Each structure stands twice: as structure tokens, then as C-alpha cells.
CSV table of C-alpha atoms in Angstrom, one decimal:
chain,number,residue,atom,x,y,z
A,1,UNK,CA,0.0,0.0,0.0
A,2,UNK,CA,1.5,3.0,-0.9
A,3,UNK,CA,0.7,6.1,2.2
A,4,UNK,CA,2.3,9.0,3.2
A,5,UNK,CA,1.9,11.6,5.6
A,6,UNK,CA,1.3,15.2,4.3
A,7,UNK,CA,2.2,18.3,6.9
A,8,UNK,CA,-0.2,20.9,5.9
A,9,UNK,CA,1.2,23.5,8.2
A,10,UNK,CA,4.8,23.5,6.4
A,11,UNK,CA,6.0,22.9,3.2
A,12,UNK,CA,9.5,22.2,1.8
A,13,UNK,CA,10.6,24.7,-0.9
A,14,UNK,CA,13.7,25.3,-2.8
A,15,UNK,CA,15.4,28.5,-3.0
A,16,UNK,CA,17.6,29.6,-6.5
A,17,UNK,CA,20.6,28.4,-5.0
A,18,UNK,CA,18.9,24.5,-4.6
A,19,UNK,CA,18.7,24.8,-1.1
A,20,UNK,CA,15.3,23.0,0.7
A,21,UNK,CA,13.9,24.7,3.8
A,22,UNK,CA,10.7,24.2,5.6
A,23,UNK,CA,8.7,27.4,5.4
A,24,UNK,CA,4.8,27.6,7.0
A,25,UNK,CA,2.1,27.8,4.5
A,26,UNK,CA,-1.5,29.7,4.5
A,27,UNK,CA,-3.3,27.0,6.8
A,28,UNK,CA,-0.5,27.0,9.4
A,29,UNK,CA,-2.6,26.7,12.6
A,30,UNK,CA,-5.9,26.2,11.3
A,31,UNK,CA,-7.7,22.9,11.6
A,32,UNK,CA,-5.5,19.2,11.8
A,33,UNK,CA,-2.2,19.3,11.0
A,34,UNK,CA,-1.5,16.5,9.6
A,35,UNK,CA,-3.5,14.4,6.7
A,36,UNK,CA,-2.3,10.3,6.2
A,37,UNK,CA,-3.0,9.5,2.4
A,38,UNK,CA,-3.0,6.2,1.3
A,39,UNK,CA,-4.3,4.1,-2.3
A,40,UNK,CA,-7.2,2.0,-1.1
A,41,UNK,CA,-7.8,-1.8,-3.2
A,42,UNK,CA,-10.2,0.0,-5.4
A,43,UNK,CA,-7.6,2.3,-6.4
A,44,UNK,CA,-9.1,5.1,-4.7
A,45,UNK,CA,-6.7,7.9,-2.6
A,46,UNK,CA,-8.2,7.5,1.2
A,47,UNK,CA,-7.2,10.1,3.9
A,48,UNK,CA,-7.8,11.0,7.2
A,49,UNK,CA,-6.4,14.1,9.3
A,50,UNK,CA,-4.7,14.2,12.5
A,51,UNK,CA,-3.8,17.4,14.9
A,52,UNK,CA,-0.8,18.5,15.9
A,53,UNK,CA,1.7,16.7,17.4
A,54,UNK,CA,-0.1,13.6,16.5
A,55,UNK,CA,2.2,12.0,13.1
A,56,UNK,CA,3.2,8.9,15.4
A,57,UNK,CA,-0.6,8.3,15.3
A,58,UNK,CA,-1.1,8.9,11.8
A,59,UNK,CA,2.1,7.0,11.1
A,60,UNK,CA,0.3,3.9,13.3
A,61,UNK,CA,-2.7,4.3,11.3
A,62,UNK,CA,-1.3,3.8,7.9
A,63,UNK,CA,0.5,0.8,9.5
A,64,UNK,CA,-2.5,-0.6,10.6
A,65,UNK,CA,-4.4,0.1,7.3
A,66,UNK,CA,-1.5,-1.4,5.7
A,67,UNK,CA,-1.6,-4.8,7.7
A,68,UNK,CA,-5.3,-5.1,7.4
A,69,UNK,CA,-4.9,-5.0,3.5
A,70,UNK,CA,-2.0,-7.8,3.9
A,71,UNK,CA,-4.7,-9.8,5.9
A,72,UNK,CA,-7.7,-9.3,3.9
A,73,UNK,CA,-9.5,-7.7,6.5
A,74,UNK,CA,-9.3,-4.1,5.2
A,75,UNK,CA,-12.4,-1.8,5.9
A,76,UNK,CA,-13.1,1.2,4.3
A,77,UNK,CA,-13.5,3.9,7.1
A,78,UNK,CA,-15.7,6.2,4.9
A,79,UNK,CA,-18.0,3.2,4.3
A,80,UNK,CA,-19.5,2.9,7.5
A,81,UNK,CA,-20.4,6.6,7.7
A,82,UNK,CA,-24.1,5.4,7.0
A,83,UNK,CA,-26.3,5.7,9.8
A,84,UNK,CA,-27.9,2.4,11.9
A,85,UNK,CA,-31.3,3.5,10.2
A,86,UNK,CA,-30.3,3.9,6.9
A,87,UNK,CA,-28.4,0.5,6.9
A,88,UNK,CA,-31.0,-1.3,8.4
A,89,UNK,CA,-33.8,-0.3,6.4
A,90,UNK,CA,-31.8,-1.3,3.1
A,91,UNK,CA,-31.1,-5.1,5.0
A,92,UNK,CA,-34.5,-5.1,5.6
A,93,UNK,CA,-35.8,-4.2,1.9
A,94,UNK,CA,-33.2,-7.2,0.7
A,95,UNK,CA,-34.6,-9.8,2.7
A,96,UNK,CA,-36.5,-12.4,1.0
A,97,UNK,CA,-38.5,-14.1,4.1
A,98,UNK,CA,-41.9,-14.1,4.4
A,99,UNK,CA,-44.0,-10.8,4.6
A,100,UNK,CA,-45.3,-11.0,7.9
A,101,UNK,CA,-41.8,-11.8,8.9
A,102,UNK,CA,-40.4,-9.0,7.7
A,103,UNK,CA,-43.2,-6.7,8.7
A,104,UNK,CA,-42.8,-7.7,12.3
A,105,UNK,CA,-38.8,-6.8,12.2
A,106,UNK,CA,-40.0,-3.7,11.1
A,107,UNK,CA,-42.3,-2.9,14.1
A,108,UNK,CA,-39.4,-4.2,16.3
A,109,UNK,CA,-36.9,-1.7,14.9
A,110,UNK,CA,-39.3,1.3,14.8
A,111,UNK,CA,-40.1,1.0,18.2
A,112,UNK,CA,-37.2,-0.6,20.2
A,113,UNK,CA,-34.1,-0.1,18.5
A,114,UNK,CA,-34.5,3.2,15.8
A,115,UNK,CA,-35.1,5.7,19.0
A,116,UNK,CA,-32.5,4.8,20.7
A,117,UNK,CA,-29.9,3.8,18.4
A,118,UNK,CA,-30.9,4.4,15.0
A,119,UNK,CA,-29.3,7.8,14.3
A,120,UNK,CA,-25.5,6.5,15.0
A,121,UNK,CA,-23.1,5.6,12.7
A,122,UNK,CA,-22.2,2.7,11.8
A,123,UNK,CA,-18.4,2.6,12.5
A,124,UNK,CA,-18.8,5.1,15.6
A,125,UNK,CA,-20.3,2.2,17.3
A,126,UNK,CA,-18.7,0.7,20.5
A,127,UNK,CA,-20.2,-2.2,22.5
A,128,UNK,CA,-20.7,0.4,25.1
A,129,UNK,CA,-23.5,1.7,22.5
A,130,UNK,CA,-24.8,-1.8,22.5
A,131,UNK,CA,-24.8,-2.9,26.2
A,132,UNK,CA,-26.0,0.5,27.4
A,133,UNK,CA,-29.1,-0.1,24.7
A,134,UNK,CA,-29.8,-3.9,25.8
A,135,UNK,CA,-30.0,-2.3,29.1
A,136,UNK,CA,-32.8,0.3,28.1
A,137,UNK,CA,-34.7,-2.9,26.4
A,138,UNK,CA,-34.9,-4.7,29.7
A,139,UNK,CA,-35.8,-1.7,31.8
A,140,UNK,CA,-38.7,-1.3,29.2
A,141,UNK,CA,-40.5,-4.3,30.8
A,142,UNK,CA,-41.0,-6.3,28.1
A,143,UNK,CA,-40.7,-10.5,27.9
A,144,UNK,CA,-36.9,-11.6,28.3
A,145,UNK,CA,-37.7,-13.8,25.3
A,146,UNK,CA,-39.1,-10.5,23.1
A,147,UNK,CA,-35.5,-8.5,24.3
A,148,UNK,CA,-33.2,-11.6,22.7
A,149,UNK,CA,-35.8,-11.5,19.0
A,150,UNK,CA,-35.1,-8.2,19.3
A,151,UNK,CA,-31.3,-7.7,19.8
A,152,UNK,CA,-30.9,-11.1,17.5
A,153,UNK,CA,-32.4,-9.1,15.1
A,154,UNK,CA,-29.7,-6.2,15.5
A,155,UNK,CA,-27.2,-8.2,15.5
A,156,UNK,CA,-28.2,-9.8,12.1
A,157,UNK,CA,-28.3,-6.2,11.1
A,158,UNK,CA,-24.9,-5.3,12.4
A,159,UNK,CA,-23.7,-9.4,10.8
A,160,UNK,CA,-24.7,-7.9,7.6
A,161,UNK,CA,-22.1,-4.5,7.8
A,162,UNK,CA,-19.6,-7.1,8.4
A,163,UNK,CA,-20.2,-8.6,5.4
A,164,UNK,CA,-20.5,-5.1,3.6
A,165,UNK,CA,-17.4,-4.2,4.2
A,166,UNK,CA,-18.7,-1.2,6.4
A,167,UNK,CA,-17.3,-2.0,9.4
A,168,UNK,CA,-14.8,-4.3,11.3
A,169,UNK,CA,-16.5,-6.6,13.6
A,170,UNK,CA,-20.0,-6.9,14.8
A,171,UNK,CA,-20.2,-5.1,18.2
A,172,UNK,CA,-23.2,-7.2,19.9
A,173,UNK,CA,-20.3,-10.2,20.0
A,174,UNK,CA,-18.0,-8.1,22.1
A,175,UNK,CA,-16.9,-10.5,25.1
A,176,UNK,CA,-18.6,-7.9,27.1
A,177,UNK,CA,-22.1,-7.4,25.4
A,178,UNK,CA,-24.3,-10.0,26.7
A,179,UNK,CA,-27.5,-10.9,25.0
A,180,UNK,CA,-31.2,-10.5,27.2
A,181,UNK,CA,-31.6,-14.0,29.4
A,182,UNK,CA,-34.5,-15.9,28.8
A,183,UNK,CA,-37.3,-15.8,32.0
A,184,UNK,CA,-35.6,-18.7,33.9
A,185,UNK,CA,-39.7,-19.5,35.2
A,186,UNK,CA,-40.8,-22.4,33.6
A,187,UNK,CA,-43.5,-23.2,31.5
A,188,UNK,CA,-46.6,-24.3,33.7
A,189,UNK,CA,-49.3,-26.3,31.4
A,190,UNK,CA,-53.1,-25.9,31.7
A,191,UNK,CA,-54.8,-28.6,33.8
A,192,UNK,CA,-57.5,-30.7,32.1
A,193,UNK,CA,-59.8,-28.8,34.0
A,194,UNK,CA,-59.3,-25.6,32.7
A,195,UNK,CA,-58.9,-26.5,29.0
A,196,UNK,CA,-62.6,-27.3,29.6
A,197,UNK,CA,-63.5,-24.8,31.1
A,198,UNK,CA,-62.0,-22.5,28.9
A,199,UNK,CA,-63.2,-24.6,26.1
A,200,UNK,CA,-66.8,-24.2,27.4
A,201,UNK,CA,-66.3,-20.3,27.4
A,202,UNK,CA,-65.8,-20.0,23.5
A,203,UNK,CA,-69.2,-19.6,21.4
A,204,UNK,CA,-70.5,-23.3,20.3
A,205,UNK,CA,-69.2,-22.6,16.7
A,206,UNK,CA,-65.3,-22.6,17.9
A,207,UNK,CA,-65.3,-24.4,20.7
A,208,UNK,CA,-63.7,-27.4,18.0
A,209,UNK,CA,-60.6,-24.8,17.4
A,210,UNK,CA,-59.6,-25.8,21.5
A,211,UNK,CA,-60.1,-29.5,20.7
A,212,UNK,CA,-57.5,-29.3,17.9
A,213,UNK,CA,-55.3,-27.7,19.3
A,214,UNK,CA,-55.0,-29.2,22.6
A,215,UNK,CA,-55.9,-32.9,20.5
A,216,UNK,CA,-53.1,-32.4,17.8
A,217,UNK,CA,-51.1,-29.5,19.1
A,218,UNK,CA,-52.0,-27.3,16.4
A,219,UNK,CA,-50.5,-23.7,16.0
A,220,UNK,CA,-53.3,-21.2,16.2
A,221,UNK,CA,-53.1,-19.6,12.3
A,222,UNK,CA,-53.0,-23.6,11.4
A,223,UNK,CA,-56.0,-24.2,12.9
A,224,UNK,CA,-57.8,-21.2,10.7
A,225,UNK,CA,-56.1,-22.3,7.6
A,226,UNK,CA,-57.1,-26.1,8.2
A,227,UNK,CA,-59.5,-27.5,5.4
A,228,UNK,CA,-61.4,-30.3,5.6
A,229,UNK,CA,-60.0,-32.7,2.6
A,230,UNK,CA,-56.5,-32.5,4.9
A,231,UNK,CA,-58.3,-34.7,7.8
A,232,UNK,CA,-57.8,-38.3,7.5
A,233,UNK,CA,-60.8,-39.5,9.4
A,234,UNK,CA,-59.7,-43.3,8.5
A,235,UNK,CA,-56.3,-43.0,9.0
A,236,UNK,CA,-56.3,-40.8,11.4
A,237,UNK,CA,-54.1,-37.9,10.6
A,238,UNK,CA,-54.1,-34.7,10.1
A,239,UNK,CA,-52.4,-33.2,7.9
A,240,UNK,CA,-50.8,-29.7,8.2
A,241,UNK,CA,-49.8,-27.9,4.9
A,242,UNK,CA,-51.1,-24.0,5.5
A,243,UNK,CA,-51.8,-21.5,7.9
A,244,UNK,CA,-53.6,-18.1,8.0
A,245,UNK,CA,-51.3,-14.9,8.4
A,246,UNK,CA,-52.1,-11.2,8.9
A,247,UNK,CA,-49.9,-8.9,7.4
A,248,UNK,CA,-50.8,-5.8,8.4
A,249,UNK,CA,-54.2,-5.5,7.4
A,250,UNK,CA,-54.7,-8.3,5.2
A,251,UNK,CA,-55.1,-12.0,6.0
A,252,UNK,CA,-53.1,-14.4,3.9
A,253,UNK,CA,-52.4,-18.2,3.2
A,254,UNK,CA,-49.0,-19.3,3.8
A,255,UNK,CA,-47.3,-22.6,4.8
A,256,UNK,CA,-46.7,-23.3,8.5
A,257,UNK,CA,-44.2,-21.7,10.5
A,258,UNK,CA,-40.8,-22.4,8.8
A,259,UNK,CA,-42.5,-24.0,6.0
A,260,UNK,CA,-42.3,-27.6,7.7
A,261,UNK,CA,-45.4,-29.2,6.9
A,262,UNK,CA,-46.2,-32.0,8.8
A,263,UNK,CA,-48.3,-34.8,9.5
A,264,UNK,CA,-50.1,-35.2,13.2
A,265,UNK,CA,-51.7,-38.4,14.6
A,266,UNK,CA,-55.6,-37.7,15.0
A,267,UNK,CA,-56.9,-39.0,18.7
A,268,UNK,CA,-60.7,-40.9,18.2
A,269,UNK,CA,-62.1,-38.0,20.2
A,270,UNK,CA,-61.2,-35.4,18.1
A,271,UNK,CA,-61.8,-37.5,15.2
A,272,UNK,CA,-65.5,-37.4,16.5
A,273,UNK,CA,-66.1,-33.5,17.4
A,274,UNK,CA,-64.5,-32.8,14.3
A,275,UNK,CA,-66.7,-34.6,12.8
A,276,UNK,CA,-69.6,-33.1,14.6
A,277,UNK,CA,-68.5,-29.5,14.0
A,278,UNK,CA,-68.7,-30.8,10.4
A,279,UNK,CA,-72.3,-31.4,10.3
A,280,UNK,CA,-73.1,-28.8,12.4
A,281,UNK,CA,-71.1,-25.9,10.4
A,282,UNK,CA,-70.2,-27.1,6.9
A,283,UNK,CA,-66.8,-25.6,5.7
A,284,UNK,CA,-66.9,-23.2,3.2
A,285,UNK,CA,-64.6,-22.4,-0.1
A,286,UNK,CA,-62.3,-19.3,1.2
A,287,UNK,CA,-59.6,-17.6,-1.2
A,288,UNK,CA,-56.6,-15.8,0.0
A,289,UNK,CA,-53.5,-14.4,-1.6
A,290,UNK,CA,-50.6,-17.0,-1.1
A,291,UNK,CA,-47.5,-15.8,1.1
A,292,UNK,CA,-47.9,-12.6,0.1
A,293,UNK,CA,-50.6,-9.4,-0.4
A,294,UNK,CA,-49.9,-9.6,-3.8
A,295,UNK,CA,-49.7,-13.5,-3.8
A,296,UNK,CA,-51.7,-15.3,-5.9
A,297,UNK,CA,-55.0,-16.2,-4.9
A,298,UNK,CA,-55.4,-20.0,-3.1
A,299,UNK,CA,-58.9,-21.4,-2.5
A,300,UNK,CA,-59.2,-23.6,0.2
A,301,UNK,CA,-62.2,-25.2,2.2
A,302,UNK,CA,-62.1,-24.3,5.7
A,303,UNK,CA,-63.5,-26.2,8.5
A,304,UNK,CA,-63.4,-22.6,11.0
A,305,UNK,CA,-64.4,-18.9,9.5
A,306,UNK,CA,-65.8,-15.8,10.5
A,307,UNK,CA,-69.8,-15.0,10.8
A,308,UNK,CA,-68.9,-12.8,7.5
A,309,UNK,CA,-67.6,-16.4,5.8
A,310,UNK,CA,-64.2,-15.1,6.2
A,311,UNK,CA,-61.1,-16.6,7.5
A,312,UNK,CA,-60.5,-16.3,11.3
A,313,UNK,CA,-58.4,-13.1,12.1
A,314,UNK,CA,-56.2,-13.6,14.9
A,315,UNK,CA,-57.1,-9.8,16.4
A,316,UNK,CA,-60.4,-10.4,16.3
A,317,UNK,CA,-60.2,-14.2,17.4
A,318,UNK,CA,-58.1,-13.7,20.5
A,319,UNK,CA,-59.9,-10.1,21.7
A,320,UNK,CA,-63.8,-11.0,21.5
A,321,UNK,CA,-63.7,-14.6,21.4
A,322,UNK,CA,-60.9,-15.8,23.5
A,323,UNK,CA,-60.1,-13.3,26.2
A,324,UNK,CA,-63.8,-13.2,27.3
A,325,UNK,CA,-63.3,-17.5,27.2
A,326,UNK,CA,-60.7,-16.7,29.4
A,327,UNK,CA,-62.8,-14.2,32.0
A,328,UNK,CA,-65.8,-17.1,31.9
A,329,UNK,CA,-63.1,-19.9,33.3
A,330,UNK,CA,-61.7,-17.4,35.7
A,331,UNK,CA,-58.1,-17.2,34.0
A,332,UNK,CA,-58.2,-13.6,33.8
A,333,UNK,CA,-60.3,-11.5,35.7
A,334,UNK,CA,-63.5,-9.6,34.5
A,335,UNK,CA,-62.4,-6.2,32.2
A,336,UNK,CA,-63.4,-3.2,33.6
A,337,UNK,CA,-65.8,-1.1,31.0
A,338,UNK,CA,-63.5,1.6,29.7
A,339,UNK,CA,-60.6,-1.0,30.4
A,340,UNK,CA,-58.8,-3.5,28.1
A,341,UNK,CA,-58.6,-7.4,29.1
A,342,UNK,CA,-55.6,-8.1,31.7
A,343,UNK,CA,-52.3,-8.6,30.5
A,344,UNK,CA,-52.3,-12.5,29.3
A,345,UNK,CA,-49.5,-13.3,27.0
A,346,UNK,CA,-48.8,-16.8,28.9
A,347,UNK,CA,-52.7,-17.7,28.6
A,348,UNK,CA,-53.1,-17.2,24.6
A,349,UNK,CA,-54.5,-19.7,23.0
A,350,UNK,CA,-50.8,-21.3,22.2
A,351,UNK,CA,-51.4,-22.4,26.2
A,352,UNK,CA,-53.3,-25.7,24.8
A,353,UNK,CA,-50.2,-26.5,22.3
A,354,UNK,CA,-48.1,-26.4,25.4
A,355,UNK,CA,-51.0,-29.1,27.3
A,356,UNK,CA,-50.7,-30.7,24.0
A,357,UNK,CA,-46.9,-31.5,24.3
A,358,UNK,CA,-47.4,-32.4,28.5
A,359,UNK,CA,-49.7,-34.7,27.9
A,360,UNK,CA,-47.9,-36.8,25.2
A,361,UNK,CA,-44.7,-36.4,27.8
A,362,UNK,CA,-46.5,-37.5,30.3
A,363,UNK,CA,-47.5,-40.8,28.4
A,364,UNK,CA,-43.8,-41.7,27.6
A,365,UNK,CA,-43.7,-40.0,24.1
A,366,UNK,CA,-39.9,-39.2,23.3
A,367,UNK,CA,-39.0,-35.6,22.0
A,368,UNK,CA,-38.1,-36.0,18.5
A,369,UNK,CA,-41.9,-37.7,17.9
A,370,UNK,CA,-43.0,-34.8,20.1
A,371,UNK,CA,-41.1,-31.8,18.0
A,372,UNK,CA,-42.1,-33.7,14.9
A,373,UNK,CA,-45.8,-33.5,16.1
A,374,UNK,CA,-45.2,-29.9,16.8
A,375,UNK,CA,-43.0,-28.8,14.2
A,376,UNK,CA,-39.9,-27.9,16.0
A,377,UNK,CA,-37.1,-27.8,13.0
A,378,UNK,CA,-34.9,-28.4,16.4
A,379,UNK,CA,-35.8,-31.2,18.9
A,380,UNK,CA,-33.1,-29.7,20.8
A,381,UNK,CA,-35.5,-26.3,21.0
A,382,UNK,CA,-38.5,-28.6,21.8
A,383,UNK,CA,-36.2,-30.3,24.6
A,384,UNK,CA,-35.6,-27.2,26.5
A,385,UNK,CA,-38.5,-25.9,26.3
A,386,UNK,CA,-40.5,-28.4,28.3
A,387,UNK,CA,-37.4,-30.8,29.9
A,388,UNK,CA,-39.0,-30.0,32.6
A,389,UNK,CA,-42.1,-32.0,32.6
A,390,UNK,CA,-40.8,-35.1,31.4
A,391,UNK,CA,-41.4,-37.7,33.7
A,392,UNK,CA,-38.2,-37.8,36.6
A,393,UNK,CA,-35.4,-40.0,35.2
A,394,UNK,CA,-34.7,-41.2,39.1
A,395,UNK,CA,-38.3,-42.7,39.2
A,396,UNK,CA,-38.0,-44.6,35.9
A,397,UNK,CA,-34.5,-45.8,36.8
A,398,UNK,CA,-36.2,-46.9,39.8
A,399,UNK,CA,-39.2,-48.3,38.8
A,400,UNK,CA,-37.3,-50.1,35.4
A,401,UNK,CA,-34.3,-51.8,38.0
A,402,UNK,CA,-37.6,-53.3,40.3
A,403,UNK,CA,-39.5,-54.4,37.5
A,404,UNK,CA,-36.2,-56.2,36.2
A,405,UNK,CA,-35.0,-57.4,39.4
A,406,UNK,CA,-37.7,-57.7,41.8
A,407,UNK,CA,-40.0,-60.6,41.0
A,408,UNK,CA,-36.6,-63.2,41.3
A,409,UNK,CA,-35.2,-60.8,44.1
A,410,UNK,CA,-38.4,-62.0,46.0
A,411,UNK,CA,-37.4,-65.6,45.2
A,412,UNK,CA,-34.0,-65.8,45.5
A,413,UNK,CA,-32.8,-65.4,49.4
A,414,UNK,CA,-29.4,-63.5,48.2
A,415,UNK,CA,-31.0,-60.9,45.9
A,416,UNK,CA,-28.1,-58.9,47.7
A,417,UNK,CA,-25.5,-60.2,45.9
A,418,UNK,CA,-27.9,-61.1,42.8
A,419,UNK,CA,-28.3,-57.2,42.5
A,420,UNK,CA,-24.6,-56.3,43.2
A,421,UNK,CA,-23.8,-58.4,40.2
């Protein structure tokens, strides 16, 4: 790399008789003294100025520029000029997920992470920026599990600069930046009783939704998108290839959540009030866009819609329909007029998924069946999340040694040694 440092506050000259002196020129003692030059890979002069008495910094600069070249790890310092906001909005225009994905990054940034950080550069960043941010997400109350989409989410954001070229390194993986910690409480499934009861609260005509998904441990947008010709009354399976989205303000078909469709085992008794629900409230033919607003249109024959003959919204579902469910099992209490329902994130309707998955562990099913059953992409994810109410390992141990040894142990007067063995 070819640098050099140029003294704007003295020049050489040469006088008639060829001798050089250093003589001051018209900037001398106005702004930085010293500017390092140097021929970036592009071919392009870069510079940046120093003050006075600073050359050994400039001089250490080049040389650092210079070994980053050598390593292939050179960054343009004028490329990360562009703001957190302006970068980020660009990342999230090229990102080719789903829209409702992308919408709710959007909401994400415009309220938890533009106000406070949006406005900064991206190479004036320090994880200083980053740690005192993560620390103005958890003081803002919201779910531990919320704070670590969001700063996941920045961090993909800051991944992407990397990439670029804009900056260095990413600063949320600075050894002392530590992502939000999930709520160490664990996850405490319905009891039968109250998934009736609850159950019991809905209007006739959706009571069947609660049935499915505490039957078959069905995501709530894959229960609205579920159509009749994907239930396998004699096989007994149901299969799961769609769910219904809300983007924005429209409602959309789209597969299920990371496009993993599946196939679920179908229990007799929800065989038979799906069945019922069937004769009671035939589906009906609804068309949405597919994936996207401007998706093209996808008919399907739903077994659950709207009094309109619409497909379910969620908003509308989980405000009028199941919160007041909720109030009639005693869940939450009674809303105030004026006054929105109580606060009730853990009591959605994914609560009967969650009885879904306790029941089956209780029964002896093994995770991978279960994440399968769920669609989990990760057993691993589906592990941690409820390890916890898998039956205790000491008491099978227990009961699986007694069961192998007991019945000769009775029989054989030195079951001591008969065990020791």
C-alpha cells in the first residue's frame, strides 16, 4: 500500500541556490495538521487528518491500514459513515423471508431499536453503545424472550455490515455485550380442567378450534387455515400444509411456520367433534393471496371462519372470542368497562399446544416424535422448552431396575448379591 503523511502546516521549498527549507504555509494553525494519504484496493486515494503533534498516530494508522490490507481484512472507514437506520432499512428491503416476517422486524426496529440507536453511525459504534441499549430494552418491561428477537435481530443487522465491508466486527459479540436471558420461570401447562372450562367459554361454533389444538397440538393460524380434505378421518391424521397470516391488514395463506409441513396423529375423540363440528357448520370455499398481499390467490375449504364467511383473524379471534373465554373460566379477571382485558401473554390460545406437548410427555412420548408432532425444526428447542415436565429420570430408573429385578429378588434369598452383580 503506498501512504504517506502530508504536513499541511509547512511545506519544503527550494530557494535559487537548490537549497530546501521548511517554510509555514497559508493553513498554518488552522484545523488538523497532519493528513495520512493512502491508495485503497479500489484504487481510490483514502485520507484522514490528525492534529498537531499527532504524526506517530497517523504514522500507526497507515500501518494498521496497511496490515489489514495484507490480511484481507481491510475496511473502508468512509464506508461505515451510514447511519444504523439507513443501513437497516436497506437489510430489511433485501430480505427475502416471508412478509409478515419482515413486517414484524420492522415494528421491532421502529419502536425498540430506531429511537435509541438508530441515528449513529455505523463505525462510531462501541459495544458500550450496545450494552448501554440492551439495558434500556430490559428496563422497558417487556418478555426476556421478546429483548433476545429483538437484539438477535440487530445483530443480524450489524452481521450484515460485516459482510459489507462497512465496518470491522460486529459489536453485539464483544466478550462484554451480553445478550437479554431468557425468564428462567418455567413453563406451567393448563390442567384438564381448565382446558374445559376454557373450552366451554368459546361460542358453540369454535369451541372445536380448543379440541385441535389441545388434541393435535396445532399452531393457532394452522388451525384457521385447516381445510377439511386435509383430515384423515380413516387414518387418522391430520395433515398440516397451510396457515392463515395477517400482514398488516390483510389475512393471507401461507405454509406453517418455517415451511415444515407436517403430518399429526388424529386422537378418536377429536376425530368425532370434528366430525360433529362438520355437520353442524359445513366448511366453506375461502380464497386468500398465497404468502404474500400480492400472492396469488389459493382457495381452500375451511372447517373454522368468521360469521362474515371469512377466514379467522387472529385480532379479532383472540380479543372478542378468546379473552372473554378466558374471564368465563376465571383465567383472567373480568375487564373493567373503559378497560382492556388483563395482561395475558402466557394464557393465549398457544397455552393448549403447550398441554398438547405435557400430555404426550407424560404418556412416555420421546422428544423428537414430540417436535415432529409440533414442528420444532430443532428437537433440541422442543427439549428445552418443556425438559422440565418429562417424567423424573430417578423414578424410571427406579421403577425399570424393580421391575427387572424384583420378582426373582423376592425368590432368591441372596437378591443382595444377585443385585450387586
Amino acid at each position: 500500500m503506498a501512504g504517506h503523511i502530508q504536513d499541511r502546516w509547512y511545506k519544503t521549498v527550494t530557494d535559487a541556490e537548490g537549497t530546501s527549507k521548511r517554510v509555514k504555509t497559508d493553513r498554518y494553525g488552522l484545523g488538523m495538521r497532519y493528513r495520512a494519504r493512502y491508495v485503497a484496493p479500489d484504487g481510490n486515494e483514502r485520507s484522514k487528518s490528525f492534529p498537531d503533534k499527532q504524526k506517530r498516530l497517523a504514522e500507526a494508522w497507515l500501518t494498521q491500514l496497511a496490515a489489514d490490507m495484507t490480511r484481507g481484512q481491510y475496511v473502508d472507514p468512509s464506508a461505515g459513515k451510514v447511519t444504523f437506520q439507513q443501513f437497516a432499512t436497506k437489510w430489511l428491503a433485501s430480505q427475502t423471508t416471508d412478509v409478515s416476517t419482515i413486517t414484524a422486524m420492522e415494528l421491532r426496529f421502529r419502536l425498540h431499536v430506531f429511537p435509541h440507536i438508530g441515528s449513529r453511525s455505523l463505525n462510531a459504534f462501541q459495544p458500550s453503545h450496545i450494552r448501554g441499549w440492551a439495558r434500556a430494552l430490559k428496563d422497558s418491561g417487556i418478555a426476556p424472550s421478546y429483548q433476545r428477537v429483538i437484539f438477535a435481530n440487530v445483530s443480524a443487522v450489524f452481521g450484515a455490515a460485516v459482510d459489507d465491508g462497512r465496518i470491522p466486527r460486529n459489536p453485539c459479540r464483544a466478550r462484554s455485550v451480553k445478550a437479554p436471558k431468557l425468564d428462567p420461570r418455567k413453563l406451567k401447562p393448563w390442567t384438564r380442567e381448565r382446558v374445559i372450562a376454557v373450552r366451554g367459554g368459546l361460542p358453540e361454533k369454535y369451541r372445536t378450534t380448543a379440541d385441535v389444538a389441545a388434541g393435535c397440538g396445532l399452531r393457532q393460524g394452522e388451525i384457521f387455515g385447516l381445510a377439511v380434505d386435509e383430515i384423515d378421518f380413516l387414518g387418522g391424521i391430520v395433515h398440516v400444509v397451510r396457515q392463515v397470516k395477517l400482514v398488516g391488514s390483510h389475512l393471507l395463506f401461507a405454509p406453517p411456520k418455517g415451511g415444515k409441513l407436517r403430518d399429526v396423529p388424529l386422537p378418536d375423540t377429536v376425530s368425532y367433534v370434528l366430525a360433529e363440528h362438520i355437520t353442524r357448520h359445513p366448511p366453506i370455499e375461502v380464497t386468500l393471496p398465497w404468502k404474500a398481499p400480492n400472492g396469488p390467490p389459493v382457495t381452500a375449504t375451511l372447517l373454522f371462519y368468521s360469521r362474515e364467511r371469512k377466514a379467522l383473524n387472529r385480532n379479532y379471534f383472540n380479543m372478542y372470542l378468546w379473552k372473554p373465554a378466558l374471564v368465563s373460566a376465571g383465567v383472567i379477571p373480568k375487564r373493567l368497562p373503559g378497560e382492556r382485558f388483563s395482561e395475558s401473554r402466557e394464557h393465549g390460545m398457544h397455552a393448549l399446544r403447550h398441554y398438547y406437548a405435557s400430555v404426550l410427555l407424560d404418556a412416555g412420548e420421546n422428544i423428537k416424535a414430540l417436535a415432529e408432532y409440533l414442528g420444532h425444526a430443532d428437537p433440541g428447542f422442543t427439549l428445552r422448552t418443556y425438559t422440565h415436565l418429562m417424567p423424573n429420570s430417578q423414578d424410571r430408573a427406579r421403577k425399570a431396575i424393580d421391575e427387572a429385578f424384583g420378582t426373582d429378588a423376592e425368590d432368591d434369598g441372596d437378591s443382595g448379591e444377585a443385585t450387586a452383580a
